[in-house]
GROMACS .gro file of C-alpha atoms in nm:
model
  261
    1MET     CA    1   8.798 -13.040   8.223
    2THR     CA    2   9.177 -13.028   8.246
    3THR     CA    3   9.350 -12.905   8.560
    4ARG     CA    4   9.682 -12.739   8.634
    5LYS     CA    5   9.805 -13.079   8.745
    6ASP     CA    6   9.722 -13.223   8.402
    7ARG     CA    7   9.918 -12.945   8.231
    8ASP     CA    8  10.218 -12.990   8.459
    9LYS     CA    9  10.215 -13.363   8.389
   10LEU     CA   10  10.212 -13.295   8.014
   11HIS     CA   11  10.511 -13.060   8.045
   12THR     CA   12  10.704 -13.328   8.234
   13GLN     CA   13  10.622 -13.590   7.972
   14ILE     CA   14  10.735 -13.361   7.689
   15ASP     CA   15  11.073 -13.318   7.857
   16GLN     CA   16  11.118 -13.695   7.840
   17LEU     CA   17  11.067 -13.722   7.462
   18ASN     CA   18  11.349 -13.810   7.224
   19ASN     CA   19  11.396 -13.613   6.900
   20ALA     CA   20  11.176 -13.834   6.683
   21GLU     CA   21  10.896 -13.832   6.939
   22LEU     CA   22  10.925 -13.456   6.977
   23ILE     CA   23  10.885 -13.407   6.600
   24VAL     CA   24  10.562 -13.609   6.605
   25VAL     CA   25  10.426 -13.425   6.909
   26ASN     CA   26  10.512 -13.088   6.752
   27ARG     CA   27  10.318 -13.183   6.440
   28PHE     CA   28  10.018 -13.277   6.649
   29VAL     CA   29  10.035 -12.954   6.846
   30ASP     CA   30  10.075 -12.743   6.531
   31SER     CA   31   9.776 -12.921   6.376
   32VAL     CA   32   9.553 -12.891   6.682
   33LEU     CA   33   9.632 -12.519   6.716
   34ALA     CA   34   9.571 -12.447   6.346
   35SER     CA   35   9.290 -12.211   6.254
   36ILE     CA   36   9.009 -12.393   6.072
   37ARG     CA   37   8.718 -12.237   5.884
   38MET     CA   38   8.383 -12.391   5.963
   39SER     CA   39   8.015 -12.326   5.911
   40LEU     CA   40   7.757 -12.497   6.134
   41ARG     CA   41   7.383 -12.534   6.093
   42ASP     CA   42   7.182 -12.313   6.326
   43ASN     CA   43   6.988 -12.511   6.586
   44SER     CA   44   7.133 -12.844   6.474
   45TRP     CA   45   7.008 -13.128   6.694
   46LEU     CA   46   7.352 -13.291   6.660
   47VAL     CA   47   7.629 -13.034   6.620
   48THR     CA   48   7.626 -12.854   6.951
   49ARG     CA   49   7.924 -12.646   7.057
   50SER     CA   50   8.078 -12.937   7.251
   51TRP     CA   51   8.016 -13.174   6.960
   52ALA     CA   52   8.178 -12.936   6.712
   53GLU     CA   53   8.482 -12.874   6.935
   54MET     CA   54   8.553 -13.245   6.967
   55PHE     CA   55   8.489 -13.322   6.601
   56ILE     CA   56   8.719 -13.051   6.472
   57THR     CA   57   8.987 -13.165   6.718
   58GLN     CA   58   8.948 -13.519   6.584
   59LEU     CA   59   8.992 -13.387   6.229
   60LYS     CA   60   9.303 -13.192   6.324
   61ALA     CA   61   9.457 -13.488   6.504
   62HIS     CA   62   9.390 -13.713   6.207
   63HIS     CA   63   9.558 -13.472   5.966
   64ALA     CA   64   9.855 -13.404   6.190
   65LEU     CA   65  10.044 -13.695   6.035
   66GLN     CA   66   9.868 -13.777   5.710
   67PRO     CA   67   9.680 -13.591   5.436
   68ASP     CA   68   9.423 -13.852   5.339
   69PRO     CA   69   9.060 -13.784   5.438
   70LEU     CA   70   8.897 -13.978   5.717
   71SER     CA   71   8.801 -14.331   5.623
   72ARG     CA   72   8.460 -14.465   5.718
   73LYS     CA   73   8.603 -14.638   6.026
   74ALA     CA   74   8.793 -14.327   6.134
   75PHE     CA   75   8.475 -14.124   6.085
   76GLU     CA   76   8.286 -14.368   6.310
   77HIS     CA   77   8.540 -14.316   6.590
   78ALA     CA   78   8.538 -13.936   6.547
   79PHE     CA   79   8.158 -13.926   6.535
   80ASN     CA   80   8.114 -14.138   6.847
   81ALA     CA   81   8.377 -13.939   7.039
   82SER     CA   82   8.202 -13.615   6.945
   83CYS     CA   83   7.864 -13.748   7.058
   84GLU     CA   84   8.011 -13.851   7.393
   85ALA     CA   85   8.169 -13.506   7.434
   86ALA     CA   86   7.827 -13.350   7.370
   87GLY     CA   87   7.673 -13.566   7.643
   88PHE     CA   88   7.497 -13.808   7.406
   89PRO     CA   89   7.552 -14.168   7.528
   90THR     CA   90   7.677 -14.372   7.233
   91TYR     CA   91   7.644 -14.744   7.162
   92PRO     CA   92   7.852 -14.862   6.864
   93SER     CA   93   7.711 -15.165   6.686
   94LYS     CA   94   7.930 -15.475   6.710
   95SER     CA   95   7.700 -15.744   6.582
   96MET     CA   96   7.547 -15.860   6.256
   97ILE     CA   97   7.216 -15.834   6.439
   98HIS     CA   98   7.258 -15.462   6.375
   99ARG     CA   99   7.360 -15.506   6.013
  100PHE     CA  100   7.199 -15.187   5.884
  101PHE     CA  101   7.336 -14.933   6.132
  102ASP     CA  102   7.673 -14.857   6.289
  103THR     CA  103   7.595 -14.673   6.609
  104SER     CA  104   7.308 -14.569   6.835
  105ILE     CA  105   7.296 -14.244   7.028
  106ASP     CA  106   7.066 -14.142   7.310
  107LEU     CA  107   6.937 -13.788   7.263
  108PRO     CA  108   6.758 -13.587   7.534
  109GLU     CA  109   6.457 -13.502   7.317
  110ARG     CA  110   6.455 -13.782   7.060
  111GLY     CA  111   6.555 -14.085   7.264
  112LEU     CA  112   6.762 -14.368   7.116
  113ILE     CA  113   6.821 -14.342   6.740
  114ASN     CA  114   7.012 -14.575   6.509
  115LEU     CA  115   7.250 -14.426   6.256
  116SER     CA  116   7.430 -14.563   5.954
  117LEU     CA  117   7.763 -14.381   5.918
  118LYS     CA  118   7.916 -14.336   5.573
  119ALA     CA  119   8.223 -14.152   5.445
  120SER     CA  120   8.345 -14.075   5.097
  121SER     CA  121   8.629 -13.886   4.933
  122ALA     CA  122   8.566 -14.015   4.583
  123GLN     CA  123   8.682 -13.808   4.288
  124LYS     CA  124   8.427 -13.602   4.095
  125MET     CA  125   8.163 -13.598   4.370
  126LYS     CA  126   7.879 -13.361   4.293
  127GLU     CA  127   7.784 -13.086   4.533
  128ASP     CA  128   7.408 -13.118   4.488
  129THR     CA  129   7.369 -13.497   4.480
  130ILE     CA  130   7.503 -13.771   4.707
  131HIS     CA  131   7.630 -14.118   4.619
  132ILE     CA  132   7.646 -14.408   4.865
  133SER     CA  133   7.859 -14.678   4.705
  134LYS     CA  134   7.749 -14.942   4.955
  135LEU     CA  135   7.430 -14.892   5.150
  136THR     CA  136   7.429 -15.252   5.268
  137GLU     CA  137   7.527 -15.603   5.167
  138ALA     CA  138   7.264 -15.821   5.003
  139ALA     CA  139   7.388 -16.176   4.962
  140TRP     CA  140   7.058 -16.287   4.809
  141ILE     CA  141   7.132 -16.090   4.490
  142GLN     CA  142   7.345 -16.369   4.343
  143ASP     CA  143   7.091 -16.639   4.426
  144VAL     CA  144   6.761 -16.499   4.296
  145ARG     CA  145   6.637 -16.667   3.981
  146THR     CA  146   6.301 -16.506   3.907
  147GLN     CA  147   6.172 -16.152   3.866
  148ALA     CA  148   5.923 -16.208   4.149
  149GLU     CA  149   6.202 -16.313   4.387
  150ARG     CA  150   6.411 -16.007   4.303
  151TYR     CA  151   6.111 -15.779   4.359
  152LYS     CA  152   6.027 -15.944   4.693
  153HIS     CA  153   6.383 -15.919   4.826
  154ILE     CA  154   6.424 -15.553   4.727
  155VAL     CA  155   6.099 -15.445   4.891
  156GLU     CA  156   6.163 -15.647   5.208
  157LEU     CA  157   6.522 -15.523   5.241
  158PHE     CA  158   6.423 -15.156   5.230
  159GLU     CA  159   6.129 -15.208   5.463
  160GLU     CA  160   6.363 -15.370   5.717
  161TYR     CA  161   6.626 -15.101   5.661
  162GLN     CA  162   6.378 -14.825   5.746
  163GLN     CA  163   6.253 -15.013   6.051
  164ARG     CA  164   6.603 -15.054   6.194
  165THR     CA  165   6.780 -14.737   6.080
  166ASN     CA  166   6.656 -14.388   6.162
  167LEU     CA  167   6.896 -14.194   5.942
  168ILE     CA  168   7.222 -14.199   5.749
  169MET     CA  169   7.499 -13.958   5.845
  170MET     CA  170   7.751 -13.905   5.569
  171LEU     CA  171   8.086 -13.729   5.577
  172ARG     CA  172   8.209 -13.620   5.236
  173ALA     CA  173   8.557 -13.481   5.175
  174PHE     CA  174   8.617 -13.256   4.874
  175SER     CA  175   8.972 -13.154   4.783
  176ASP     CA  176   9.088 -12.867   4.565
  177GLU     CA  177   9.402 -12.754   4.387
  178HIS     CA  178   9.506 -12.542   4.686
  179ASN     CA  179   9.551 -12.846   4.913
  180ILE     CA  180   9.234 -12.767   5.104
  181LEU     CA  181   8.993 -13.034   5.221
  182LYS     CA  182   8.630 -12.941   5.266
  183TYR     CA  183   8.441 -13.179   5.491
  184GLU     CA  184   8.063 -13.181   5.466
  185LEU     CA  185   7.851 -13.362   5.727
  186THR     CA  186   7.507 -13.442   5.587
  187GLU     CA  187   7.203 -13.617   5.735
  188ILE     CA  188   7.020 -13.835   5.484
  189PRO     CA  189   6.672 -13.940   5.598
  190THR     CA  190   6.581 -14.303   5.538
  191SER     CA  191   6.240 -14.174   5.432
  192ILE     CA  192   6.389 -14.135   5.083
  193PHE     CA  193   6.326 -14.511   5.057
  194ALA     CA  194   5.960 -14.486   5.161
  195THR     CA  195   5.830 -14.541   4.808
  196VAL     CA  196   6.023 -14.863   4.740
  197ASN     CA  197   5.711 -15.058   4.839
  198GLN     CA  198   5.530 -14.891   4.548
  199LEU     CA  199   5.748 -15.069   4.294
  200ASN     CA  200   5.593 -15.324   4.065
  201ILE     CA  201   5.769 -15.641   3.954
  202SER     CA  202   5.869 -15.493   3.621
  203GLN     CA  203   6.021 -15.176   3.772
  204ALA     CA  204   6.224 -15.384   4.019
  205GLN     CA  205   6.416 -15.544   3.730
  206ALA     CA  206   6.575 -15.217   3.615
  207ALA     CA  207   6.950 -15.179   3.652
  208THR     CA  208   6.882 -14.840   3.814
  209ILE     CA  209   6.555 -14.796   4.001
  210LYS     CA  210   6.428 -14.441   4.033
  211LEU     CA  211   6.253 -14.326   4.351
  212PRO     CA  212   5.969 -14.264   4.357
  213PRO     CA  213   5.900 -14.545   4.108
  214GLY     CA  214   5.833 -14.418   3.759
  215ALA     CA  215   5.970 -14.071   3.831
  216SER     CA  216   6.145 -13.879   3.558
  217SER     CA  217   6.519 -13.821   3.585
  218GLN     CA  218   6.446 -13.464   3.690
  219ASP     CA  219   6.194 -13.559   3.960
  220ALA     CA  220   6.371 -13.864   4.108
  221ILE     CA  221   6.476 -13.816   4.472
  222ALA     CA  222   6.728 -14.101   4.455
  223ARG     CA  223   6.821 -14.408   4.255
  224ILE     CA  224   6.887 -14.766   4.370
  225ARG     CA  225   7.132 -14.999   4.201
  226VAL     CA  226   7.132 -15.370   4.277
  227ASP     CA  227   7.494 -15.472   4.221
  228ARG     CA  228   7.497 -15.842   4.141
  229SER     CA  229   7.876 -15.874   4.105
  230ASP     CA  230   7.949 -15.736   4.454
  231ALA     CA  231   7.621 -15.843   4.617
  232LYS     CA  232   7.551 -15.495   4.749
  233ILE     CA  233   7.299 -15.213   4.725
  234THR     CA  234   7.421 -14.879   4.591
  235VAL     CA  235   7.223 -14.556   4.622
  236THR     CA  236   7.307 -14.274   4.387
  237GLY     CA  237   7.172 -13.937   4.281
  238ILE     CA  238   7.032 -13.853   4.625
  239LYS     CA  239   6.923 -13.492   4.595
  240LYS     CA  240   7.083 -13.291   4.872
  241LYS     CA  241   6.784 -13.059   4.899
  242TYR     CA  242   6.603 -13.346   5.077
  243CYS     CA  243   6.890 -13.379   5.326
  244ILE     CA  244   7.029 -13.165   5.610
  245VAL     CA  245   7.384 -13.031   5.609
  246HIS     CA  246   7.492 -13.005   5.974
  247GLY     CA  247   7.839 -12.863   5.920
  248LEU     CA  248   8.119 -12.766   5.683
  249TRP     CA  249   8.489 -12.763   5.773
  250ARG     CA  250   8.774 -12.640   5.554
  251ILE     CA  251   9.113 -12.775   5.652
  252PRO     CA  252   9.450 -12.693   5.489
  253ILE     CA  253   9.642 -13.018   5.445
  254VAL     CA  254  10.007 -12.921   5.488
  255LEU     CA  255  10.239 -13.172   5.648
  256GLN     CA  256  10.542 -12.992   5.788
  257HIS     CA  257  10.787 -13.276   5.732
  258ASP     CA  258  11.093 -13.056   5.764
  259ALA     CA  259  10.968 -12.797   6.009
  260HIS     CA  260  11.111 -12.964   6.318
  261SER     CA  261  11.395 -13.170   6.176
   0.00000   0.00000   0.00000
């Protein structure tokens, strides 16, 4: 909670700015005061009013000086700051011990949960399916020599992933011809990987593995790709109907380069 003293201090600091600094501060203020369209999920366990206020402020501050969507790292910072503002203690992961998740948050009713945070602004993203270009690294991919080894590693990796990670939170940024960015915050349950242990050795050799195993293209919930060249796991074609959209934000990206010069 800011006080009158805080506001007076800010006024004094503004009076001390040179012209270049004043231009930057003006851009930030214009961006923070901009009207943003948003749509939030009713009764979201995450996006409370305090969470939403901080997150949208983080988005505005980010776009005050540059038009590019939030990167994954920037999303992590914005997400953690929003959780703290909502009163959810946050514990960012800083160790390879926590290789599958990026942050943990302590929720009043759910306790401590581990989240993998992802962000994408790739071209030609689909509205109804989600693509995760890198779920996790998998160094073993380049070393396996037999079909049985590949099968064993895939099943064990996804079992461990589900044990350590409660859910994936993904921020997708869609742009249009009117210079508008639409941010979509979606919860992807790790239960989409629950049927990996039903694979057989033959199915585990496919370049793209459908989940559940043997499902038709129409019925597949998601698809796994084992990328040998980059030693990573990609997940594609995740059907959004199995996920939860917590919020949508539409932000006009207009940098007023000449407005205060």
